[in-house]
PDB file of C-alpha atoms in Angstrom:
ATOM      1  CA  ASP A   1       0.000  -0.015   0.005  1.00 62.00           C
ATOM      2  CA  THR A   2       1.239   3.443  -0.893  1.00 69.00           C
ATOM      3  CA  ALA A   3       1.902   5.442   2.278  1.00 92.00           C
ATOM      4  CA  VAL A   4       1.784   8.979   0.811  1.00 96.00           C
ATOM      5  CA  SER A   5       0.208   9.359  -2.595  1.00 96.00           C
ATOM      6  CA  GLN A   6      -0.188  12.318  -4.887  1.00 96.00           C
ATOM      7  CA  THR A   7      -2.265  12.956  -7.961  1.00 97.00           C
ATOM      8  CA  PRO A   8      -1.543  13.725 -10.625  1.00 97.00           C
ATOM      9  CA  LYS A   9       2.045  12.609 -11.171  1.00 95.00           C
ATOM     10  CA  TYR A  10       2.469  14.943 -14.087  1.00 97.00           C
ATOM     11  CA  LEU A  11       0.632  18.179 -14.806  1.00 97.00           C
ATOM     12  CA  VAL A  12       1.171  20.279 -17.905  1.00 97.00           C
ATOM     13  CA  THR A  13      -0.804  23.456 -18.200  1.00 97.00           C
ATOM     14  CA  GLN A  14      -0.754  26.969 -19.616  1.00 97.00           C
ATOM     15  CA  MET A  15      -0.037  30.213 -17.892  1.00 97.00           C
ATOM     16  CA  GLY A  16      -3.050  31.738 -16.225  1.00 97.00           C
ATOM     17  CA  ASN A  17      -4.828  28.465 -15.542  1.00 97.00           C
ATOM     18  CA  ASP A  18      -5.905  27.201 -12.141  1.00 98.00           C
ATOM     19  CA  LYS A  19      -4.902  23.721 -11.046  1.00 97.00           C
ATOM     20  CA  SER A  20      -5.006  21.477  -7.985  1.00 98.00           C
ATOM     21  CA  ILE A  21      -2.744  18.744  -6.678  1.00 98.00           C
ATOM     22  CA  LYS A  22      -4.101  16.176  -4.245  1.00 98.00           C
ATOM     23  CA  CYS A  23      -2.295  14.351  -1.489  1.00 97.00           C
ATOM     24  CA  GLU A  24      -3.441  11.500   0.721  1.00 97.00           C
ATOM     25  CA  GLN A  25      -1.613   9.590   3.441  1.00 97.00           C
ATOM     26  CA  ASN A  26      -2.714   6.295   4.985  1.00 96.00           C
ATOM     27  CA  LEU A  27      -0.189   6.304   7.815  1.00 95.00           C
ATOM     28  CA  GLY A  28      -2.512   7.764  10.389  1.00 95.00           C
ATOM     29  CA  HIS A  29      -0.269  10.831  10.710  1.00 94.00           C
ATOM     30  CA  ASP A  30      -1.476  14.125  12.144  1.00 92.00           C
ATOM     31  CA  THR A  31       0.807  16.463  10.236  1.00 92.00           C
ATOM     32  CA  MET A  32       1.177  17.030   6.518  1.00 94.00           C
ATOM     33  CA  TYR A  33       3.387  19.275   4.394  1.00 94.00           C
ATOM     34  CA  TRP A  34       3.843  20.728   0.933  1.00 96.00           C
ATOM     35  CA  TYR A  35       7.322  21.256  -0.465  1.00 96.00           C
ATOM     36  CA  LYS A  36       8.503  22.748  -3.755  1.00 96.00           C
ATOM     37  CA  GLN A  37      11.613  21.404  -5.483  1.00 95.00           C
ATOM     38  CA  ASP A  38      12.952  23.639  -8.194  1.00 94.00           C
ATOM     39  CA  SER A  39      14.957  22.759 -11.263  1.00 92.00           C
ATOM     40  CA  LYS A  40      18.191  22.824  -9.253  1.00 91.00           C
ATOM     41  CA  LYS A  41      16.728  20.289  -6.842  1.00 91.00           C
ATOM     42  CA  PHE A  42      16.488  22.885  -4.038  1.00 92.00           C
ATOM     43  CA  LEU A  43      13.739  21.813  -1.674  1.00 93.00           C
ATOM     44  CA  LYS A  44      11.731  24.338   0.327  1.00 92.00           C
ATOM     45  CA  ILE A  45       8.753  23.979   2.569  1.00 92.00           C
ATOM     46  CA  MET A  46       5.594  25.807   1.634  1.00 94.00           C
ATOM     47  CA  PHE A  47       2.908  24.827   4.102  1.00 92.00           C
ATOM     48  CA  SER A  48       2.214  22.464   6.960  1.00 91.00           C
ATOM     49  CA  TYR A  49      -1.047  21.385   8.547  1.00 91.00           C
ATOM     50  CA  ASN A  50      -1.527  19.665  11.854  1.00 88.00           C
ATOM     51  CA  ASN A  51      -4.914  18.049  12.381  1.00 87.00           C
ATOM     52  CA  LYS A  52      -6.388  20.243   9.654  1.00 85.00           C
ATOM     53  CA  GLU A  53      -4.954  23.409  11.168  1.00 87.00           C
ATOM     54  CA  LEU A  54      -2.412  25.490   9.259  1.00 88.00           C
ATOM     55  CA  ILE A  55       0.810  25.723  11.317  1.00 85.00           C
ATOM     56  CA  ILE A  56       3.470  26.663   8.777  1.00 83.00           C
ATOM     57  CA  ASN A  57       2.908  29.174   6.041  1.00 85.00           C
ATOM     58  CA  GLU A  58       6.126  30.193   4.358  1.00 86.00           C
ATOM     59  CA  THR A  59       6.538  33.213   2.112  1.00 80.00           C
ATOM     60  CA  VAL A  60       4.474  31.794  -0.707  1.00 88.00           C
ATOM     61  CA  PRO A  61       2.374  33.849  -3.152  1.00 91.00           C
ATOM     62  CA  ASN A  62      -1.268  33.885  -2.145  1.00 92.00           C
ATOM     63  CA  ARG A  63      -2.086  32.272  -5.482  1.00 96.00           C
ATOM     64  CA  PHE A  64      -1.185  29.050  -3.590  1.00 96.00           C
ATOM     65  CA  SER A  65      -3.903  27.901  -1.247  1.00 95.00           C
ATOM     66  CA  PRO A  66      -3.685  24.649   0.694  1.00 95.00           C
ATOM     67  CA  LYS A  67      -6.768  22.903   1.974  1.00 94.00           C
ATOM     68  CA  SER A  68      -7.034  20.050   4.421  1.00 94.00           C
ATOM     69  CA  PRO A  69     -10.495  18.492   4.495  1.00 93.00           C
ATOM     70  CA  ASP A  70      -9.342  15.951   7.055  1.00 93.00           C
ATOM     71  CA  LYS A  71      -5.991  14.968   8.552  1.00 91.00           C
ATOM     72  CA  ALA A  72      -5.379  12.320   5.890  1.00 95.00           C
ATOM     73  CA  HIS A  73      -5.677  14.755   3.004  1.00 96.00           C
ATOM     74  CA  LEU A  74      -3.859  17.938   2.032  1.00 96.00           C
ATOM     75  CA  ASN A  75      -4.565  19.513  -1.306  1.00 97.00           C
ATOM     76  CA  LEU A  76      -2.810  22.387  -3.024  1.00 97.00           C
ATOM     77  CA  HIS A  77      -4.676  24.740  -5.303  1.00 97.00           C
ATOM     78  CA  ILE A  78      -2.795  27.146  -7.480  1.00 97.00           C
ATOM     79  CA  ASN A  79      -4.464  30.098  -9.197  1.00 97.00           C
ATOM     80  CA  SER A  80      -3.200  32.034 -12.204  1.00 97.00           C
ATOM     81  CA  LEU A  81      -0.270  29.753 -12.860  1.00 97.00           C
ATOM     82  CA  GLU A  82       3.007  31.369 -13.862  1.00 97.00           C
ATOM     83  CA  LEU A  83       6.087  30.011 -15.609  1.00 97.00           C
ATOM     84  CA  GLY A  84       8.011  30.195 -12.346  1.00 95.00           C
ATOM     85  CA  ASP A  85       5.614  27.761 -10.747  1.00 96.00           C
ATOM     86  CA  SER A  86       7.092  24.963 -12.806  1.00 97.00           C
ATOM     87  CA  ALA A  87       8.639  22.565 -10.341  1.00 97.00           C
ATOM     88  CA  VAL A  88       8.128  19.272  -8.591  1.00 96.00           C
ATOM     89  CA  TYR A  89       5.775  19.537  -5.652  1.00 97.00           C
ATOM     90  CA  PHE A  90       6.113  17.018  -2.858  1.00 96.00           C
ATOM     91  CA  CYS A  91       3.631  16.173  -0.168  1.00 97.00           C
ATOM     92  CA  ALA A  92       4.898  14.702   3.088  1.00 95.00           C
ATOM     93  CA  SER A  93       3.543  13.623   6.415  1.00 95.00           C
ATOM     94  CA  SER A  94       4.768  12.937   9.926  1.00 93.00           C
ATOM     95  CA  PRO A  95       3.174  11.431  13.042  1.00 91.00           C
ATOM     96  CA  GLY A  96       2.880  14.874  14.561  1.00 86.00           C
ATOM     97  CA  GLN A  97       4.615  18.167  15.022  1.00 79.00           C
ATOM     98  CA  GLY A  98       7.056  16.547  17.305  1.00 74.00           C
ATOM     99  CA  SER A  99       8.265  17.892  20.594  1.00 71.00           C
ATOM    100  CA  ILE A 100      11.356  19.575  21.925  1.00 67.00           C
ATOM    101  CA  ALA A 101      12.939  16.185  22.482  1.00 68.00           C
ATOM    102  CA  GLN A 102      11.346  14.239  19.673  1.00 75.00           C
ATOM    103  CA  PRO A 103      11.640  15.462  16.075  1.00 82.00           C
ATOM    104  CA  TYR A 104       9.704  13.297  13.678  1.00 87.00           C
ATOM    105  CA  GLU A 105      10.999  12.215  10.286  1.00 90.00           C
ATOM    106  CA  GLN A 106       8.783  12.997   7.383  1.00 93.00           C
ATOM    107  CA  TYR A 107       7.472  10.557   4.808  1.00 94.00           C
ATOM    108  CA  PHE A 108       7.353  11.892   1.274  1.00 95.00           C
ATOM    109  CA  GLY A 109       5.049  11.237  -1.629  1.00 95.00           C
ATOM    110  CA  PRO A 110       6.354  10.530  -5.141  1.00 94.00           C
ATOM    111  CA  GLY A 111       5.945  14.134  -6.276  1.00 95.00           C
ATOM    112  CA  THR A 112       3.909  15.974  -8.906  1.00 97.00           C
ATOM    113  CA  ARG A 113       5.851  17.495 -11.789  1.00 96.00           C
ATOM    114  CA  LEU A 114       4.134  20.693 -12.764  1.00 97.00           C
ATOM    115  CA  THR A 115       5.086  22.266 -16.090  1.00 97.00           C
ATOM    116  CA  VAL A 116       3.617  25.650 -16.965  1.00 97.00           C
ATOM    117  CA  THR A 117       3.943  26.675 -20.613  1.00 97.00           C
TER     118      THR A 117
ATOM    119  CA  ALA B   1      18.580  31.396  11.352  1.00 73.00           C
ATOM    120  CA  GLN B   2      19.212  27.688  10.990  1.00 80.00           C
ATOM    121  CA  SER B   3      20.835  26.323   7.887  1.00 88.00           C
ATOM    122  CA  VAL B   4      22.688  23.366   6.515  1.00 93.00           C
ATOM    123  CA  ALA B   5      25.397  23.352   3.910  1.00 95.00           C
ATOM    124  CA  GLN B   6      26.401  20.533   1.612  1.00 97.00           C
ATOM    125  CA  PRO B   7      29.684  21.726   0.103  1.00 96.00           C
ATOM    126  CA  GLU B   8      29.874  19.133  -2.662  1.00 96.00           C
ATOM    127  CA  ASP B   9      27.432  19.099  -5.555  1.00 96.00           C
ATOM    128  CA  GLN B  10      28.653  15.663  -6.569  1.00 97.00           C
ATOM    129  CA  VAL B  11      30.668  12.862  -5.044  1.00 98.00           C
ATOM    130  CA  ASN B  12      32.102  10.061  -7.147  1.00 98.00           C
ATOM    131  CA  VAL B  13      33.265   6.804  -5.606  1.00 98.00           C
ATOM    132  CA  ALA B  14      34.111   3.342  -6.830  1.00 98.00           C
ATOM    133  CA  GLU B  15      31.937   0.453  -5.784  1.00 97.00           C
ATOM    134  CA  GLY B  16      33.292  -1.249  -2.701  1.00 97.00           C
ATOM    135  CA  ASN B  17      35.081   1.880  -1.487  1.00 98.00           C
ATOM    136  CA  PRO B  18      33.926   3.857   1.528  1.00 97.00           C
ATOM    137  CA  LEU B  19      31.876   6.947   0.862  1.00 97.00           C
ATOM    138  CA  THR B  20      31.360  10.226   2.699  1.00 98.00           C
ATOM    139  CA  VAL B  21      28.807  12.891   1.938  1.00 98.00           C
ATOM    140  CA  LYS B  22      29.475  16.064   3.848  1.00 98.00           C
ATOM    141  CA  CYS B  23      27.067  18.276   5.768  1.00 98.00           C
ATOM    142  CA  THR B  24      27.651  21.193   8.109  1.00 96.00           C
ATOM    143  CA  TYR B  25      24.965  22.990  10.071  1.00 94.00           C
ATOM    144  CA  SER B  26      24.227  26.248  11.783  1.00 90.00           C
ATOM    145  CA  VAL B  27      21.492  26.279  14.375  1.00 84.00           C
ATOM    146  CA  SER B  28      20.670  27.870  17.694  1.00 79.00           C
ATOM    147  CA  GLY B  29      20.339  25.380  20.476  1.00 78.00           C
ATOM    148  CA  ASN B  30      20.455  21.616  20.100  1.00 79.00           C
ATOM    149  CA  PRO B  31      20.437  20.504  16.493  1.00 84.00           C
ATOM    150  CA  TYR B  32      18.163  17.815  15.208  1.00 90.00           C
ATOM    151  CA  LEU B  33      19.684  16.515  11.972  1.00 94.00           C
ATOM    152  CA  PHE B  34      18.435  14.271   9.239  1.00 96.00           C
ATOM    153  CA  TRP B  35      19.623  12.576   6.086  1.00 97.00           C
ATOM    154  CA  TYR B  36      17.270  11.782   3.233  1.00 97.00           C
ATOM    155  CA  VAL B  37      17.912  10.114  -0.142  1.00 97.00           C
ATOM    156  CA  GLN B  38      16.115  10.826  -3.398  1.00 95.00           C
ATOM    157  CA  TYR B  39      16.241   8.341  -6.245  1.00 93.00           C
ATOM    158  CA  PRO B  40      15.437   9.599  -9.761  1.00 89.00           C
ATOM    159  CA  ASN B  41      11.821  10.585 -10.188  1.00 85.00           C
ATOM    160  CA  ARG B  42      11.011   9.546  -6.636  1.00 88.00           C
ATOM    161  CA  GLY B  43      10.168  11.253  -3.378  1.00 90.00           C
ATOM    162  CA  LEU B  44      12.654  11.606  -0.526  1.00 94.00           C
ATOM    163  CA  GLN B  45      13.278   8.651   1.706  1.00 95.00           C
ATOM    164  CA  PHE B  46      14.358   8.981   5.332  1.00 95.00           C
ATOM    165  CA  LEU B  47      17.786   7.442   6.099  1.00 97.00           C
ATOM    166  CA  LEU B  48      18.576   8.452   9.651  1.00 96.00           C
ATOM    167  CA  LYS B  49      18.409  11.201  12.259  1.00 94.00           C
ATOM    168  CA  TYR B  50      20.383  12.557  15.161  1.00 93.00           C
ATOM    169  CA  ILE B  51      18.590  13.707  18.273  1.00 88.00           C
ATOM    170  CA  THR B  52      20.971  13.250  21.141  1.00 85.00           C
ATOM    171  CA  GLY B  53      23.273  10.693  22.655  1.00 85.00           C
ATOM    172  CA  ASP B  54      25.719   8.554  20.649  1.00 89.00           C
ATOM    173  CA  ASN B  55      27.454  10.642  17.999  1.00 92.00           C
ATOM    174  CA  LEU B  56      27.396   7.753  15.523  1.00 96.00           C
ATOM    175  CA  VAL B  57      23.925   7.158  14.189  1.00 96.00           C
ATOM    176  CA  LYS B  58      23.078   4.090  12.143  1.00 96.00           C
ATOM    177  CA  GLY B  59      20.370   4.137   9.536  1.00 95.00           C
ATOM    178  CA  SER B  60      18.864   2.338   6.588  1.00 93.00           C
ATOM    179  CA  TYR B  61      20.728   0.514   3.821  1.00 93.00           C
ATOM    180  CA  GLY B  62      23.977   0.371   5.796  1.00 96.00           C
ATOM    181  CA  PHE B  63      24.407   4.121   6.056  1.00 97.00           C
ATOM    182  CA  GLU B  64      25.572   5.892   9.202  1.00 97.00           C
ATOM    183  CA  ALA B  65      26.306   9.455  10.120  1.00 98.00           C
ATOM    184  CA  GLU B  66      28.673  11.005  12.591  1.00 96.00           C
ATOM    185  CA  PHE B  67      27.598  14.031  14.567  1.00 95.00           C
ATOM    186  CA  ASN B  68      30.505  16.322  15.489  1.00 95.00           C
ATOM    187  CA  LYS B  69      29.463  19.253  17.678  1.00 92.00           C
ATOM    188  CA  SER B  70      32.800  21.032  17.642  1.00 93.00           C
ATOM    189  CA  GLN B  71      32.932  21.008  13.876  1.00 94.00           C
ATOM    190  CA  THR B  72      29.153  21.468  13.505  1.00 94.00           C
ATOM    191  CA  SER B  73      29.112  18.594  11.014  1.00 96.00           C
ATOM    192  CA  PHE B  74      26.907  15.604  10.348  1.00 97.00           C
ATOM    193  CA  HIS B  75      28.640  13.657   7.576  1.00 98.00           C
ATOM    194  CA  LEU B  76      26.945  10.655   5.998  1.00 98.00           C
ATOM    195  CA  LYS B  77      29.073   7.574   5.583  1.00 98.00           C
ATOM    196  CA  LYS B  78      28.982   4.021   4.309  1.00 98.00           C
ATOM    197  CA  PRO B  79      31.857   1.569   4.594  1.00 97.00           C
ATOM    198  CA  SER B  80      31.361  -0.005   1.162  1.00 97.00           C
ATOM    199  CA  ALA B  81      29.453   1.772  -1.582  1.00 97.00           C
ATOM    200  CA  LEU B  82      27.115   0.047  -4.024  1.00 97.00           C
ATOM    201  CA  VAL B  83      26.159   1.144  -7.503  1.00 96.00           C
ATOM    202  CA  SER B  84      22.575   1.182  -6.261  1.00 95.00           C
ATOM    203  CA  ASP B  85      23.493   3.893  -3.748  1.00 97.00           C
ATOM    204  CA  SER B  86      23.766   6.351  -6.609  1.00 97.00           C
ATOM    205  CA  ALA B  87      21.199   9.014  -5.821  1.00 97.00           C
ATOM    206  CA  LEU B  88      20.716  12.550  -4.535  1.00 96.00           C
ATOM    207  CA  TYR B  89      21.326  12.955  -0.798  1.00 97.00           C
ATOM    208  CA  PHE B  90      19.935  15.743   1.345  1.00 97.00           C
ATOM    209  CA  CYS B  91      20.955  16.842   4.798  1.00 97.00           C
ATOM    210  CA  ALA B  92      18.286  18.647   6.820  1.00 95.00           C
ATOM    211  CA  VAL B  93      17.941  20.359  10.165  1.00 92.00           C
ATOM    212  CA  ARG B  94      14.785  20.687  12.238  1.00 87.00           C
ATOM    213  CA  VAL B  95      13.929  24.221  13.293  1.00 69.00           C
ATOM    214  CA  PRO B  96      13.898  24.542  17.099  1.00 63.00           C
ATOM    215  CA  ILE B  97      10.296  24.012  18.075  1.00 60.00           C
ATOM    216  CA  LEU B  98      10.334  26.876  20.615  1.00 57.00           C
ATOM    217  CA  THR B  99      10.513  29.336  17.763  1.00 51.00           C
ATOM    218  CA  GLY B 100       7.208  28.015  16.505  1.00 52.00           C
ATOM    219  CA  GLY B 101       8.703  25.935  13.751  1.00 53.00           C
ATOM    220  CA  GLY B 102       6.578  22.917  14.315  1.00 66.00           C
ATOM    221  CA  ASN B 103       8.322  20.064  12.586  1.00 76.00           C
ATOM    222  CA  LYS B 104       9.739  22.289   9.877  1.00 82.00           C
ATOM    223  CA  LEU B 105      12.849  21.013   8.119  1.00 88.00           C
ATOM    224  CA  THR B 106      15.427  23.148   6.369  1.00 90.00           C
ATOM    225  CA  PHE B 107      17.204  21.196   3.659  1.00 94.00           C
ATOM    226  CA  GLY B 108      20.658  21.509   2.203  1.00 95.00           C
ATOM    227  CA  THR B 109      21.159  21.874  -1.527  1.00 94.00           C
ATOM    228  CA  GLY B 110      21.768  18.150  -2.059  1.00 96.00           C
ATOM    229  CA  THR B 111      24.775  16.092  -3.110  1.00 97.00           C
ATOM    230  CA  GLN B 112      24.638  13.805  -6.080  1.00 97.00           C
ATOM    231  CA  LEU B 113      26.383  10.523  -5.264  1.00 98.00           C
ATOM    232  CA  LYS B 114      27.646   8.483  -8.204  1.00 97.00           C
ATOM    233  CA  VAL B 115      28.992   5.053  -7.528  1.00 97.00           C
ATOM    234  CA  GLU B 116      30.767   3.409 -10.431  1.00 96.00           C
ATOM    235  CA  LEU B 117      31.973  -0.074 -11.079  1.00 92.00           C
TER     236      LEU B 117
END
């Protein structure tokens, strides 16, 4: 069984369009994340939700809007797509936010390669 | 601000030889450090983490990492490299939770490991 899954795997679209990427985890985790990996493989966190509550919101254009309908799902909606949005987007999850003494490792999905033309 | 540096973009090693992938960190307080591996067209996979205690941490697939506080380093090592170890390796640091970072990870820029016959 796939632990963290994302759909679609590939997404090709034109500038100005609106698109969504979906993520689901079946690990029973409380915390989920969205990361962006650019063409140079640099990986940066965008958002994190814990039990459907937004806890991390990095400096991301407000064209990006995450939504967590339940703690097993975290979707990413992108409005008015731009060329610079082309990247691989990874979803991840962890058992929780962790504590001072217990940082949790994160489990990553396979990624969604978004190409904006 | 916390950060990690991976000074080598690529490391080449012959199969059967020991390998080292370097990582140095900068963080306030106690560092929580991670290594992840990314195979082509795949998501990141957790290898190991350092929280506290023994400076030598053992992880998956025969990898280990040595935490060195005085040198602020957390180098990834393996005694005998395999061709199948060829992948992109990321070092990461967990943001101290007291600053409201949740379980946020800051990743290094990645090191491409190439193991040749």
